[in-house]
Every structure is written in structure tokens, then in C-alpha cells.
Amino acid sequence: MEEVIKKVIALAKLKFDKEGLENFVKECEKIVEYFQKIKALKANERKEALYFLYQFKCPLREDKVEIFKNDFLRNSPRYKEGYFRIKKML
Amino acid sequence: MEPLKLKISEIQEKIRKGELTYSDLIETFLKRIEENKDLNCFISVFKEKARKKASLCDKEFKEKKEIKSLLFGIPIAVKDNIAYENERLTCASKILENFISPYSATAVKRLEEKGAIIIGKTNLDEFAMGSSNEFSYFGPVLNPINKEYVPGGSSGGSAAAVGGNLVPVALGSDTGGSVRQPAAFCGVCGLKPTYGRVSRFGLVAFASSLDVIGVIASYVEDCALVLQAISGYDENDATSVNYPVPDYLPLKNNLKAVRVGISKDFFLKEMDERLIKIYEDFFKELSKIGVKLYEISLPTIKYGIYAYHLIATCEASSNLARYDGLRYGLNLDAKDIDEIYLKTRSEGFGKEVKRRIVLGTYGLSKGYYEEYYAKGLEVKRMLFEDFQKAFEEVDIILAPVSPTLPFKLGERLTDPIMMYLSDIFTVPASLVGLPALTLPLKEKIDNFPISIQIIGRHFCEKEILDFAYGIEEL
């Protein structure tokens, strides 16, 4: 379990110092154990999963810029000529 | 009576009679906010903006001699995970500490269209993840009834602001009880509408299938008034439902007209005995005045809390993946993109948020999805069918709000499972999208009012509000 949680932490793009990691993993293990109480659900009680409460329609909006791009860019740490700037990937 | 404790309709009556102006009203509440800074209810207060708007309201009233809506000139606080144009939207997180929202949430827009004045943004558990308002980057909120105690969460700032008479009404958000539980802890009314009744556009996503914007107020009538303003279909939210919105006002006592269900499944043996006694006495009182009470069965409730945490954490881990430090929010420079993600997210998120992201990522991982997330959704269907069956026999269901009284600050910080259990009675309505309202009863324990939860059928907020009004009148 410990190794799985450590792997999940890396997948979630999080990191901890050594001591913090040990405590965090222990707490997560306890919570996962608590979640497992849902397994008490008997096979004959089980139902099909319910994803949506109602039948939602998903209307497609017209593909147009409704909010000015600069309004979004101003919250970005780095941008240039109307684009977000990020570190080189290659 | 000072305006701080008046219903909104009574405030407007005073203004109509010339006994009060909107500017006086705003000053009274701004002063009250300033005097109670130690409660830490607010992350932002818009003093000058509010004053300016109040002055415009006075001018308009003077010219037209009429009040265009009951919310006209009324100060309203908004939880800081709900967008308000050109103001900070922090979600009480370091990662969004300086984020400025480019637009307003539909609910906020609709309030402003009625003339309401957004006076400030309230504190919360980071990204609405918590039941005590201790997980805020901006520090904990204190309970106005007793400052050594938590106000509940995650809308603790909104509930404490209303409970402490810092505002007449506030918006909160409710994913698993985040409006109802803090409202109960602070002795005020908290309404979670049906999922889809109020647009989520502009509400920062925590668990999208459960999140709902709700109302916290001192009076049922004020809850109804604000719900009326914010309800209705919104094309910007695909999960908002195009279903007619009835007139919630005037309220009409329906105590004797509805069939009321009570389920033993809600009353756990681990609950505080004093709470059980108060509820039993309350049910006897209702029966005595002629309210028709029926025993109903909701056997799946015991699985609700597990299903809720499985579904909510899985959705949270997915929703919070967008905080990468590149497009908005905190950005910590590093040698490459991967390092930017790691640094920004590790330093930007608090401990509880990280915990839920990790648990959610775990629940969605290959090999665990069927075991956890899918099982949570199975429980959701079971609960849905339980409630459907119950609502064939009754119109309203009464339940407790929390298994315990408000707890002391710090008491549950090291025990996340105990903290999660605070929501055990509020998550069932959330999982199946039902409307529910918590209302303080007359009885108190250690000075904390005890609240009852009133649950109704989908889109039957009117029935709930009328019932709550009936109880308020007792």
C-alpha cells in the first residue's frame, strides 16, 4: 500500500520532504482502510452505477471568443504576444 | 430594532419610511465587519465599491420613490470560491492567492441585477474541502457563538458572518454539507437547493457532480428571497436544469398539510444523547400540534459517507489537475515543466487538499476504479432509489444535521476520519441532489442552537421553505 500511495503522489505531481511524506502516507493508508468499509456492501444489494441524476442535454455553444483573451492572460505568470509562455519542452 | 437583526423585508420597510438609507445600512454592516475582524470571516471586503453602490441606490430611491426589488441595496457576502468580476477569487488557497476573476458567477450576476451589493468575499476551507474552516490559507474562522469553537465548514466564513450579524445573508457552496453544517454550527438557516436549480457557472469546481451554490441567512424568508433571485436555467452551465422556478414568497405554513418522514437510519447510537433527546422532543411537539409523522426506511444511508468521500475525492483530483502554475495562480520557477508542476502544486496546496487529490488519484487508478469510484456510484443509485421510495409515502424528511455539537478549534485536526464523519447526515441529500435546509430549533446545548435538517423532493424547495417557516413560527 505504501508504495502505491507514493506512486500516486508522484502521479498527482506533488512532493513532500522525507518526514512529511512518511506521515502523509500513514494518514492516507488509514483513510483508504476507512473507505474499504464500502466493501461491506453485499453482492445481492449492489446496483448499477448512477452517473447522472437527470438526463442532461449538452448544448454546444457557438465557437467564438466571448471573453477577451487579455482578461485571461493577465492572471498568467508569463505571457508574450497573446500566448502563455512556458519552459522549453524539448 | 437595529438593522443588523432585521429581515430584509423589514429593512426595506424602514427605508421606504425614510427611517434608514442604503448608505446607513452599508456603514452599519461595514462597522460590524471591522469590529469583528477577529472572527476572520472575510478574505476581501469591498468597502469603497459597496459605499458607492449604496449611494447610487439612495439616489435611485430618492428619484423613483420605489424599491425595484427586495434585494435592492442589500449587502450580501459571497464565499470566496464563487467568482466576482475583477475581484480576487482565492478559494482560500495559496495557489490562487492573487487570482483575479475576469467574470462573475451567474448567481452573483443575478443578485447584482436585482440591485444587491456584494460587500465582500468570505473565508472557507481551502477549495471547500473541510468541515471546520480550519483548512484555510488565510487562517481559521471562529464561531461567533463561542470563539473557542469552529464555525463548521466549508462555508464557515459565510455562516459565521451571518451568525455574527456581519451581513444579513451570504452565498455558500455545498458539496457534502458545506452550507448546512456551518449554518447549523452558527445557529442560522442554510439552504442547499436541488442540484441543477442554481447555475454553477463561476463556482470553482471541487466535485462537479455534487457542488451546489446555497444560501445562508438568519431567516427562512431571506433564504427564499435570495433563492428566488439566483435560481433558474443558465446556458453557461450544462448541468443547470430548465425547470420552472415557482414563486417562493410569500411563505405559507404547511406543517399540517404535508406528510413528514422520519428514519431511524439517521439516528445512530454513537450520536450525542442530548441531541437525540432534543430531536425526540421536537418530533413529539410536532405530533402534538397535528403534524403527520411517518416512519420511513433509508437503509443505504450507512454507506453514504464512504460513497461521498470516494466520489468527491476522485472528482477533486481531476478538477484540481488544472492548477499547474502555467496559465494562472501561483507559479514557482524551476528548471523544467515537470519541476514547475511539482513545486507549484506542492507549495500552493494545503495539506487537506493534497490528501484529497492523492486519495482521488488513487481511487481513479487502474485496478482501483471498480473497487472505489464505481462502488461509490452504485451506492449513489441505491440511495437514489431509497429516497424515491420514501418520497412515495412522504413529502418531507426530517433528519439531524451533525452527529455532534460544534467542536473546539484544533480538536479534530489530527484525525481526518473524525472530521469526515461530521458530514455523515448531510451527504445523503448531496449524493442524490435533493434540496435540504437546516433550521435552528429553540433548544440549545452549551449555548449552541440545535438544528434540524429538512429534506424534500427534487425541485421542491418551496415545500421545504414553507415547512421551515412553519417551524420558525412555532
Coordinates of C-alpha atoms in Angstrom, one line a residue:
Chain A
M1 CA 0.0 0.0 0.0
E2 CA 2.8 2.4 1.0
E3 CA 4.5 2.0 -2.4
V4 CA 1.2 2.5 -4.3
I5 CA 0.5 5.7 -2.4
K6 CA 4.0 7.0 -3.1
K7 CA 3.5 6.3 -6.7
V8 CA 0.1 8.1 -6.7
I9 CA 1.7 11.1 -5.0
A10 CA 4.2 11.4 -7.9
L11 CA 1.4 11.0 -10.5
A12 CA -0.5 13.8 -8.8
K13 CA 2.5 16.0 -9.2
L14 CA 3.1 16.5 -5.5
K15 CA 6.2 16.1 -3.4
F16 CA 7.0 16.1 0.3
D17 CA 10.1 16.2 2.4
K18 CA 11.1 12.8 3.9
E19 CA 9.4 13.2 7.3
G20 CA 6.3 14.8 5.8
L21 CA 6.0 12.0 3.3
E22 CA 6.0 9.3 5.9
N23 CA 3.3 10.9 7.9
F24 CA 1.2 11.7 4.9
V25 CA 1.4 8.1 3.6
K26 CA 0.4 6.8 7.0
E27 CA -2.6 9.0 7.1
C28 CA -3.6 8.1 3.6
E29 CA -3.3 4.4 4.4
K30 CA -5.7 4.9 7.4
I31 CA -8.2 6.7 5.2
V32 CA -8.1 4.1 2.4
E33 CA -8.8 1.5 5.1
Y34 CA -11.8 3.5 6.2
F35 CA -13.0 3.7 2.6
Q36 CA -12.9 0.0 2.4
K37 CA -15.9 -0.2 4.6
I38 CA -17.9 0.3 1.4
K39 CA -16.9 -3.3 0.6
A40 CA -19.4 -4.4 3.3
L41 CA -22.0 -3.8 0.5
K42 CA -23.4 -7.3 -0.2
A43 CA -23.3 -8.6 -3.7
N44 CA -27.1 -9.1 -3.7
E45 CA -27.6 -5.4 -2.6
R46 CA -25.5 -4.0 -5.4
K47 CA -27.0 -1.9 -8.2
E48 CA -25.8 -0.4 -11.4
A49 CA -23.6 2.7 -11.0
L50 CA -25.5 6.0 -11.2
Y51 CA -23.5 8.6 -13.1
F52 CA -26.1 11.3 -13.8
L53 CA -29.1 12.3 -11.7
Y54 CA -31.0 13.6 -14.7
Q55 CA -30.7 13.4 -18.5
F56 CA -28.6 16.5 -19.1
K57 CA -28.5 18.0 -22.6
C58 CA -25.1 19.2 -23.5
P59 CA -25.7 22.3 -25.7
L60 CA -22.8 23.3 -27.9
R61 CA -22.1 27.0 -27.9
E62 CA -21.0 28.9 -30.9
D63 CA -17.3 28.7 -31.3
K64 CA -16.4 32.3 -30.6
V65 CA -14.2 34.2 -28.1
E66 CA -16.6 35.7 -25.6
I67 CA -14.2 37.0 -23.1
F68 CA -11.2 39.0 -24.2
K69 CA -8.1 36.9 -24.2
N70 CA -6.2 39.6 -22.2
D71 CA -8.5 39.0 -19.3
F72 CA -7.2 35.5 -19.0
L73 CA -3.6 36.3 -19.8
R74 CA -3.4 38.9 -17.0
N75 CA -3.6 36.0 -14.5
S76 CA -0.8 34.2 -16.2
P77 CA 2.7 34.4 -14.7
R78 CA 4.4 34.7 -18.1
Y79 CA 2.9 35.5 -21.5
K80 CA 4.0 37.1 -24.8
E81 CA 2.2 38.3 -27.9
G82 CA -1.1 36.9 -26.7
Y83 CA 0.2 33.4 -25.7
F84 CA 1.2 31.7 -22.5
R85 CA 4.9 31.3 -22.1
I86 CA 6.2 28.1 -20.7
K87 CA 9.6 26.4 -20.3
K88 CA 11.1 24.7 -23.4
M89 CA 9.8 21.1 -23.5
L90 CA 12.3 19.7 -26.0
Chain B
M1 CA -34.6 47.3 16.3
E2 CA -31.2 47.8 14.8
P3 CA -30.9 46.8 11.1
L4 CA -28.4 44.1 11.9
K5 CA -31.1 41.8 13.1
L6 CA -34.0 42.6 10.8
K7 CA -35.4 40.6 7.9
I8 CA -34.6 42.0 4.5
S9 CA -38.3 42.9 4.0
E10 CA -38.2 44.8 7.4
I11 CA -35.0 46.7 6.3
Q12 CA -36.8 47.8 3.1
E13 CA -39.8 48.9 5.1
K14 CA -37.6 51.1 7.2
I15 CA -36.0 52.6 4.0
R16 CA -39.4 53.1 2.5
K17 CA -40.5 55.0 5.6
G18 CA -37.3 57.1 5.5
E19 CA -36.0 55.8 8.8
L20 CA -32.9 54.3 7.2
T21 CA -30.9 54.9 4.0
Y22 CA -28.9 52.3 2.0
S23 CA -25.7 54.2 2.9
D24 CA -26.6 53.9 6.6
L25 CA -27.2 50.2 6.1
I26 CA -23.8 49.6 4.4
E27 CA -22.0 51.7 7.0
T28 CA -23.7 49.7 9.8
F29 CA -22.5 46.4 8.3
L30 CA -19.1 47.6 7.4
K31 CA -18.6 48.8 11.0
R32 CA -19.8 45.5 12.3
I33 CA -17.3 43.7 9.9
E34 CA -14.5 45.9 11.2
E35 CA -15.4 45.3 14.8
N36 CA -15.4 41.6 14.3
K37 CA -12.2 41.1 12.3
D38 CA -11.1 38.6 14.8
L39 CA -13.8 36.1 13.6
N40 CA -11.8 36.1 10.3
C41 CA -14.9 35.7 8.3
F42 CA -13.8 37.8 5.3
I43 CA -10.9 37.4 2.8
S44 CA -11.9 40.6 1.0
V45 CA -14.2 43.5 1.9
F46 CA -15.2 45.9 -0.9
K47 CA -15.7 49.0 1.3
E48 CA -15.5 51.7 -1.3
K49 CA -17.3 49.8 -4.0
A50 CA -20.1 49.0 -1.6
R51 CA -20.3 52.6 -0.4
K52 CA -20.5 53.9 -3.9
K53 CA -23.3 51.4 -4.9
A54 CA -25.2 52.2 -1.7
S55 CA -25.1 55.9 -2.6
L56 CA -26.4 55.1 -6.1
C57 CA -29.2 53.1 -4.5
D58 CA -30.1 56.0 -2.3
K59 CA -30.1 58.3 -5.3
E60 CA -32.3 56.0 -7.3
F61 CA -34.8 55.5 -4.5
K62 CA -35.0 59.3 -3.9
E63 CA -35.7 59.8 -7.6
K64 CA -38.1 57.0 -8.3
K65 CA -39.7 56.7 -4.8
E66 CA -39.9 52.9 -5.2
I67 CA -37.7 49.9 -4.4
K68 CA -37.2 47.9 -7.6
S69 CA -36.7 44.6 -5.7
L70 CA -36.4 43.4 -2.2
L71 CA -32.7 42.8 -2.7
F72 CA -32.1 46.3 -3.9
G73 CA -29.3 47.9 -1.8
I74 CA -29.0 44.8 0.4
P75 CA -25.4 43.8 1.3
I76 CA -24.6 40.2 0.5
A77 CA -21.4 38.3 1.2
V78 CA -20.1 35.7 -1.2
K79 CA -18.0 32.7 -0.4
D80 CA -14.6 33.1 -2.0
N81 CA -14.9 30.1 -4.3
I82 CA -17.6 32.0 -6.3
A83 CA -16.4 34.4 -8.9
Y84 CA -17.0 38.2 -8.7
E85 CA -15.7 40.1 -11.7
N86 CA -12.4 42.0 -11.3
E87 CA -12.0 40.9 -7.7
R88 CA -9.8 38.2 -6.1
L89 CA -11.0 34.6 -6.2
T90 CA -8.7 32.8 -3.8
C91 CA -10.6 29.6 -2.7
A92 CA -8.7 30.3 0.5
S93 CA -5.6 28.8 -1.2
K94 CA -2.1 30.0 -1.7
I95 CA -2.2 28.7 -5.2
L96 CA -5.0 31.3 -6.1
E97 CA -3.9 34.0 -3.6
N98 CA -3.7 36.7 -6.3
F99 CA -6.0 35.4 -8.9
I100 CA -8.4 38.0 -10.3
S101 CA -11.7 36.7 -11.7
P102 CA -12.4 38.0 -15.2
Y103 CA -16.1 37.4 -14.8
S104 CA -18.9 37.0 -12.2
A105 CA -20.7 33.8 -11.4
T106 CA -24.2 33.6 -12.8
A107 CA -25.6 33.6 -9.2
V108 CA -23.7 36.8 -8.4
K109 CA -24.7 38.4 -11.6
R110 CA -28.4 37.7 -10.9
L111 CA -28.1 39.2 -7.4
E112 CA -26.5 42.3 -8.8
E113 CA -29.2 42.6 -11.4
K114 CA -31.7 42.8 -8.5
G115 CA -29.6 45.6 -7.0
A116 CA -27.9 43.6 -4.2
I117 CA -24.5 44.9 -3.1
I118 CA -21.6 42.4 -2.9
I119 CA -19.9 43.6 0.3
G120 CA -17.1 41.0 0.5
K121 CA -15.8 37.5 -0.1
T122 CA -15.9 35.1 2.8
N123 CA -13.3 32.7 4.2
L124 CA -13.7 28.9 3.6
D125 CA -11.8 25.7 3.9
E126 CA -9.3 25.6 1.0
F127 CA -11.2 24.7 -2.2
A128 CA -14.2 24.0 0.1
M129 CA -12.6 20.8 1.4
G130 CA -13.3 20.7 5.1
S131 CA -15.9 20.7 7.8
S132 CA -14.4 23.1 10.3
N133 CA -12.9 26.1 8.3
E134 CA -9.5 25.3 9.8
F135 CA -8.0 24.4 6.4
S136 CA -7.8 28.0 5.0
Y137 CA -4.6 29.6 3.8
F138 CA -6.0 32.8 5.5
G139 CA -6.4 31.2 8.9
P140 CA -9.3 29.6 10.7
V141 CA -12.7 31.3 11.1
L142 CA -14.1 31.5 14.7
N143 CA -17.6 30.6 15.7
P144 CA -19.4 33.8 16.7
I145 CA -21.4 32.0 19.4
N146 CA -18.2 30.9 21.2
K147 CA -14.8 31.9 19.7
E148 CA -13.1 28.7 21.0
Y149 CA -15.2 26.6 18.7
V150 CA -15.2 26.0 14.9
P151 CA -17.9 27.5 12.8
G152 CA -18.2 24.4 10.7
G153 CA -17.2 24.2 7.1
S154 CA -16.5 24.6 4.4
S155 CA -18.7 27.8 4.2
G156 CA -17.6 28.7 7.7
G157 CA -16.9 32.4 6.8
S158 CA -20.4 32.8 5.3
A159 CA -22.1 31.1 8.2
A160 CA -20.1 33.0 10.9
A161 CA -20.7 36.3 9.1
V162 CA -24.5 35.8 9.1
G163 CA -24.5 34.3 12.6
G164 CA -22.4 37.2 13.9
N165 CA -24.7 39.7 12.2
L166 CA -22.0 40.9 9.9
V167 CA -24.3 40.6 6.9
P168 CA -28.0 39.7 6.6
V169 CA -27.3 37.0 4.0
A170 CA -24.4 35.2 2.3
L171 CA -23.9 32.7 -0.5
G172 CA -22.0 29.5 0.2
S173 CA -21.4 26.3 -1.7
D174 CA -22.5 22.8 -0.6
T175 CA -20.8 19.7 -1.9
G176 CA -21.4 17.3 1.1
G177 CA -23.0 19.7 3.6
S178 CA -20.8 22.8 3.4
V179 CA -23.8 25.2 3.7
R180 CA -25.9 23.1 6.0
Q181 CA -23.4 22.1 8.7
P182 CA -21.8 25.5 9.3
A183 CA -25.2 27.2 9.2
A184 CA -26.2 24.7 12.0
F185 CA -23.0 25.3 14.0
C186 CA -23.5 29.1 13.8
G187 CA -27.3 29.0 14.6
V188 CA -28.6 30.2 11.2
C189 CA -30.5 28.8 8.2
G190 CA -28.7 27.1 5.5
L191 CA -30.3 26.1 2.2
K192 CA -28.8 23.7 -0.3
P193 CA -31.0 23.8 -3.4
T194 CA -31.6 20.8 -5.8
Y195 CA -28.6 20.0 -8.0
G196 CA -29.3 21.9 -11.2
R197 CA -31.6 24.6 -9.7
V198 CA -28.8 27.2 -9.4
S199 CA -26.2 27.6 -12.0
R200 CA -22.7 26.5 -11.1
F201 CA -21.1 28.8 -13.7
G202 CA -18.4 30.8 -11.8
L203 CA -18.3 28.4 -8.8
V204 CA -14.8 26.9 -8.7
A205 CA -15.2 23.1 -9.1
F206 CA -14.5 20.8 -6.3
A207 CA -16.7 17.7 -7.1
S208 CA -18.7 18.8 -10.1
S209 CA -21.5 16.2 -9.7
L210 CA -22.2 17.3 -6.2
D211 CA -21.3 21.1 -6.0
V212 CA -24.3 23.4 -5.5
I213 CA -24.4 27.2 -4.6
G214 CA -26.5 27.7 -1.5
V215 CA -27.9 30.4 0.8
I216 CA -27.2 31.2 4.4
A217 CA -29.4 33.7 6.2
S218 CA -30.9 34.4 9.6
Y219 CA -34.5 33.9 8.4
V220 CA -36.2 31.4 6.2
E221 CA -37.8 34.3 4.3
D222 CA -34.4 35.7 3.4
C223 CA -33.3 32.3 2.2
A224 CA -36.4 32.2 -0.1
L225 CA -35.8 35.7 -1.4
V226 CA -32.2 35.0 -2.4
L227 CA -33.0 31.6 -3.8
Q228 CA -35.7 33.2 -6.0
A229 CA -33.1 35.6 -7.4
I230 CA -30.4 33.1 -8.2
S231 CA -32.5 30.1 -9.4
G232 CA -33.1 29.1 -13.0
Y233 CA -31.6 27.7 -16.1
D234 CA -28.3 29.1 -17.3
E235 CA -26.9 28.1 -20.7
N236 CA -23.4 28.5 -19.3
D237 CA -23.9 25.5 -17.1
A238 CA -24.8 22.3 -18.9
T239 CA -26.0 20.8 -15.6
S240 CA -28.4 23.6 -14.8
V241 CA -31.9 22.3 -15.3
N242 CA -34.5 24.1 -17.4
Y243 CA -37.4 23.5 -14.9
P244 CA -39.9 26.3 -13.9
V245 CA -39.0 28.3 -10.8
P246 CA -42.1 28.8 -8.7
D247 CA -42.7 31.9 -6.5
Y248 CA -41.1 31.0 -3.2
L249 CA -42.7 34.0 -1.5
P250 CA -45.0 34.6 0.3
L251 CA -44.2 31.7 2.6
K252 CA -47.1 29.7 3.8
N253 CA -47.0 27.5 6.9
N254 CA -47.7 23.9 5.6
L255 CA -46.9 21.9 8.7
K256 CA -50.3 20.3 8.8
A257 CA -50.6 19.8 5.0
V258 CA -47.5 17.6 4.4
R259 CA -46.6 14.1 5.3
V260 CA -43.3 14.0 7.3
G261 CA -41.0 11.1 7.3
I262 CA -38.5 10.2 10.0
S263 CA -36.0 7.4 9.5
K264 CA -34.3 5.6 12.4
D265 CA -31.4 5.1 10.0
F266 CA -30.4 8.7 10.6
F267 CA -30.2 8.3 14.4
L268 CA -27.0 6.5 15.2
K269 CA -26.3 5.1 18.6
E270 CA -22.9 6.9 18.6
M271 CA -24.7 10.3 18.5
D272 CA -24.6 12.7 21.4
E273 CA -27.5 11.6 23.6
R274 CA -28.5 15.2 24.4
L275 CA -29.1 15.7 20.7
I276 CA -31.3 12.6 20.3
K277 CA -33.4 13.8 23.3
I278 CA -33.9 17.2 21.7
Y279 CA -35.0 15.6 18.4
E280 CA -37.3 13.2 20.1
D281 CA -39.0 16.0 22.0
F282 CA -39.3 18.1 18.8
F283 CA -41.0 15.2 17.0
K284 CA -43.4 14.8 19.9
E285 CA -44.2 18.5 19.7
L286 CA -44.8 18.3 16.0
S287 CA -47.1 15.3 16.5
K288 CA -49.0 17.2 19.3
I289 CA -49.8 20.1 17.0
G290 CA -51.2 17.8 14.3
V291 CA -48.2 17.2 12.0
K292 CA -48.5 13.8 10.3
L293 CA -45.3 11.9 11.1
Y294 CA -44.4 8.5 9.4
E295 CA -41.6 6.1 10.0
I296 CA -39.6 5.5 6.8
S297 CA -36.7 3.4 5.9
L298 CA -33.4 4.6 4.3
P299 CA -31.1 1.6 4.7
T300 CA -28.3 2.8 2.4
I301 CA -27.6 5.9 4.5
K302 CA -24.9 3.9 6.4
Y303 CA -22.8 3.7 3.2
G304 CA -23.4 7.3 2.2
I305 CA -20.3 8.8 3.9
Y306 CA -17.9 6.3 2.2
A307 CA -19.5 6.8 -1.2
Y308 CA -19.4 10.5 -0.8
H309 CA -15.7 10.6 0.0
L310 CA -14.9 8.2 -2.8
I311 CA -16.8 10.2 -5.4
A312 CA -15.8 13.7 -4.1
T313 CA -12.1 12.9 -3.9
C314 CA -12.0 11.3 -7.3
E315 CA -13.7 14.3 -8.9
A316 CA -11.5 16.7 -6.9
S317 CA -8.3 15.1 -8.1
S318 CA -9.4 15.5 -11.7
N319 CA -10.7 19.1 -11.2
L320 CA -7.6 20.3 -9.4
A321 CA -5.3 19.0 -12.1
R322 CA -5.7 22.3 -13.8
Y323 CA -3.6 24.1 -11.2
D324 CA -0.3 23.7 -13.0
G325 CA 1.3 27.1 -12.4
L326 CA 1.4 27.9 -16.1
R327 CA -1.8 29.7 -17.0
Y328 CA -2.9 31.2 -13.7
G329 CA -2.3 31.1 -10.0
L330 CA 0.9 30.6 -8.1
N331 CA 3.9 29.9 -10.3
L332 CA 7.3 28.9 -8.9
D333 CA 10.1 28.9 -11.4
A334 CA 12.1 25.8 -11.9
K335 CA 14.4 24.1 -14.5
D336 CA 11.7 22.4 -16.5
I337 CA 7.9 22.0 -16.8
D338 CA 7.7 18.9 -14.6
E339 CA 9.6 20.7 -11.8
I340 CA 7.3 23.7 -12.1
Y341 CA 4.2 21.4 -11.6
L342 CA 5.8 19.8 -8.6
K343 CA 7.0 23.0 -6.9
T344 CA 3.8 25.0 -7.6
R345 CA 1.4 22.3 -6.6
S346 CA 3.4 21.2 -3.5
E347 CA 3.8 24.7 -2.2
G348 CA 0.5 26.0 -3.4
F349 CA -1.9 23.4 -2.0
G350 CA -2.5 22.9 1.7
K351 CA -2.4 19.5 3.5
E352 CA -6.1 18.6 3.3
V353 CA -6.3 19.4 -0.4
K354 CA -3.2 17.3 -1.1
R355 CA -4.7 14.5 0.8
R356 CA -7.9 14.6 -1.2
I357 CA -6.0 14.8 -4.5
V358 CA -3.9 11.8 -3.6
L359 CA -6.9 9.8 -2.4
G360 CA -8.8 10.7 -5.5
T361 CA -5.9 9.8 -7.8
Y362 CA -5.7 6.5 -6.0
G363 CA -9.4 5.9 -6.4
L364 CA -9.3 6.5 -10.1
S365 CA -6.1 4.5 -10.8
K366 CA -6.2 1.3 -12.9
G367 CA -7.2 -1.6 -10.7
Y368 CA -8.8 0.6 -8.1
Y369 CA -11.5 2.4 -10.1
E370 CA -14.0 -0.5 -9.9
E371 CA -13.3 -1.1 -6.3
Y372 CA -13.8 2.5 -5.2
Y373 CA -15.2 5.1 -7.6
A374 CA -17.6 2.7 -9.3
K375 CA -18.8 1.4 -6.0
G376 CA -19.5 4.9 -4.8
L377 CA -21.7 5.4 -7.8
E378 CA -23.5 2.1 -7.0
V379 CA -24.3 3.4 -3.6
K380 CA -25.5 6.6 -5.2
R381 CA -28.1 4.7 -7.1
M382 CA -29.1 2.7 -4.0
L383 CA -29.6 5.9 -2.1
F384 CA -31.5 7.5 -5.0
E385 CA -33.9 4.5 -5.1
D386 CA -34.3 4.6 -1.2
F387 CA -35.3 8.3 -1.3
Q388 CA -37.6 7.7 -4.3
K389 CA -39.4 5.0 -2.4
A390 CA -39.6 7.2 0.7
F391 CA -41.0 10.1 -1.2
E392 CA -43.9 7.9 -2.4
E393 CA -45.0 7.9 1.2
V394 CA -44.0 11.3 2.5
D395 CA -43.4 14.8 1.3
I396 CA -40.7 15.9 3.7
I397 CA -38.0 14.0 5.5
L398 CA -36.5 15.3 8.8
A399 CA -33.0 14.4 9.9
P400 CA -30.3 15.6 12.2
V401 CA -27.5 17.8 10.7
S402 CA -24.4 16.6 12.5
P403 CA -23.8 13.7 14.9
T404 CA -22.1 16.0 17.4
L405 CA -22.2 19.6 18.7
P406 CA -19.7 22.1 17.3
F407 CA -16.2 21.1 18.4
K408 CA -13.2 23.1 19.6
L409 CA -10.7 24.6 17.3
G410 CA -7.9 22.1 16.7
E411 CA -9.8 19.2 18.2
R412 CA -10.1 17.2 15.0
L413 CA -7.2 18.5 13.0
T414 CA -5.1 15.4 13.6
D415 CA -8.0 13.0 13.0
P416 CA -9.2 13.3 9.4
I417 CA -11.6 10.4 9.7
M418 CA -13.4 12.1 12.6
M419 CA -13.5 15.3 10.6
Y420 CA -15.0 13.5 7.6
L421 CA -17.7 11.9 9.8
S422 CA -19.1 15.4 10.6
D423 CA -20.9 15.2 7.3
I424 CA -22.5 11.8 7.8
F425 CA -26.1 13.2 7.8
T426 CA -25.7 15.8 5.1
V427 CA -24.0 13.7 2.4
P428 CA -27.1 11.6 1.5
A429 CA -29.0 14.6 0.2
S430 CA -25.9 15.7 -1.7
L431 CA -25.3 12.4 -3.3
V432 CA -28.8 12.3 -4.8
G433 CA -29.1 16.0 -5.5
L434 CA -32.0 16.6 -3.2
P435 CA -32.8 20.1 -1.7
A436 CA -32.3 20.4 2.0
L437 CA -32.5 23.2 4.6
T438 CA -31.1 23.3 8.1
L439 CA -33.0 25.4 10.6
P440 CA -32.1 26.2 14.2
L441 CA -34.6 25.0 16.8
K442 CA -35.3 26.8 20.0
E443 CA -33.4 24.4 22.1
K444 CA -29.7 24.9 22.8
I445 CA -26.9 22.9 24.3
D446 CA -23.9 24.8 25.8
N447 CA -25.4 27.9 24.1
F448 CA -25.3 26.3 20.6
P449 CA -28.7 26.1 19.0
I450 CA -29.6 22.6 17.7
S451 CA -30.7 22.5 14.1
I452 CA -33.0 20.2 12.2
Q453 CA -32.4 19.2 8.5
I454 CA -35.5 19.3 6.2
I455 CA -35.1 17.3 3.0
G456 CA -37.5 17.5 0.1
R457 CA -38.1 16.0 -3.3
H458 CA -36.1 17.3 -6.3
F459 CA -37.0 20.9 -7.1
C460 CA -39.5 21.1 -4.2
E461 CA -37.6 23.9 -2.4
K462 CA -41.0 25.7 -1.9
E463 CA -42.3 22.9 0.3
I464 CA -39.2 22.9 2.4
L465 CA -39.2 26.6 2.8
D466 CA -42.9 26.6 3.8
F467 CA -42.3 23.8 6.3
A468 CA -39.3 25.6 7.8
Y469 CA -41.3 28.8 8.0
G470 CA -43.9 26.8 9.9
I471 CA -41.3 25.6 12.4
E472 CA -39.9 29.1 12.7
E473 CA -43.3 30.3 13.7
L474 CA -43.8 27.7 16.5

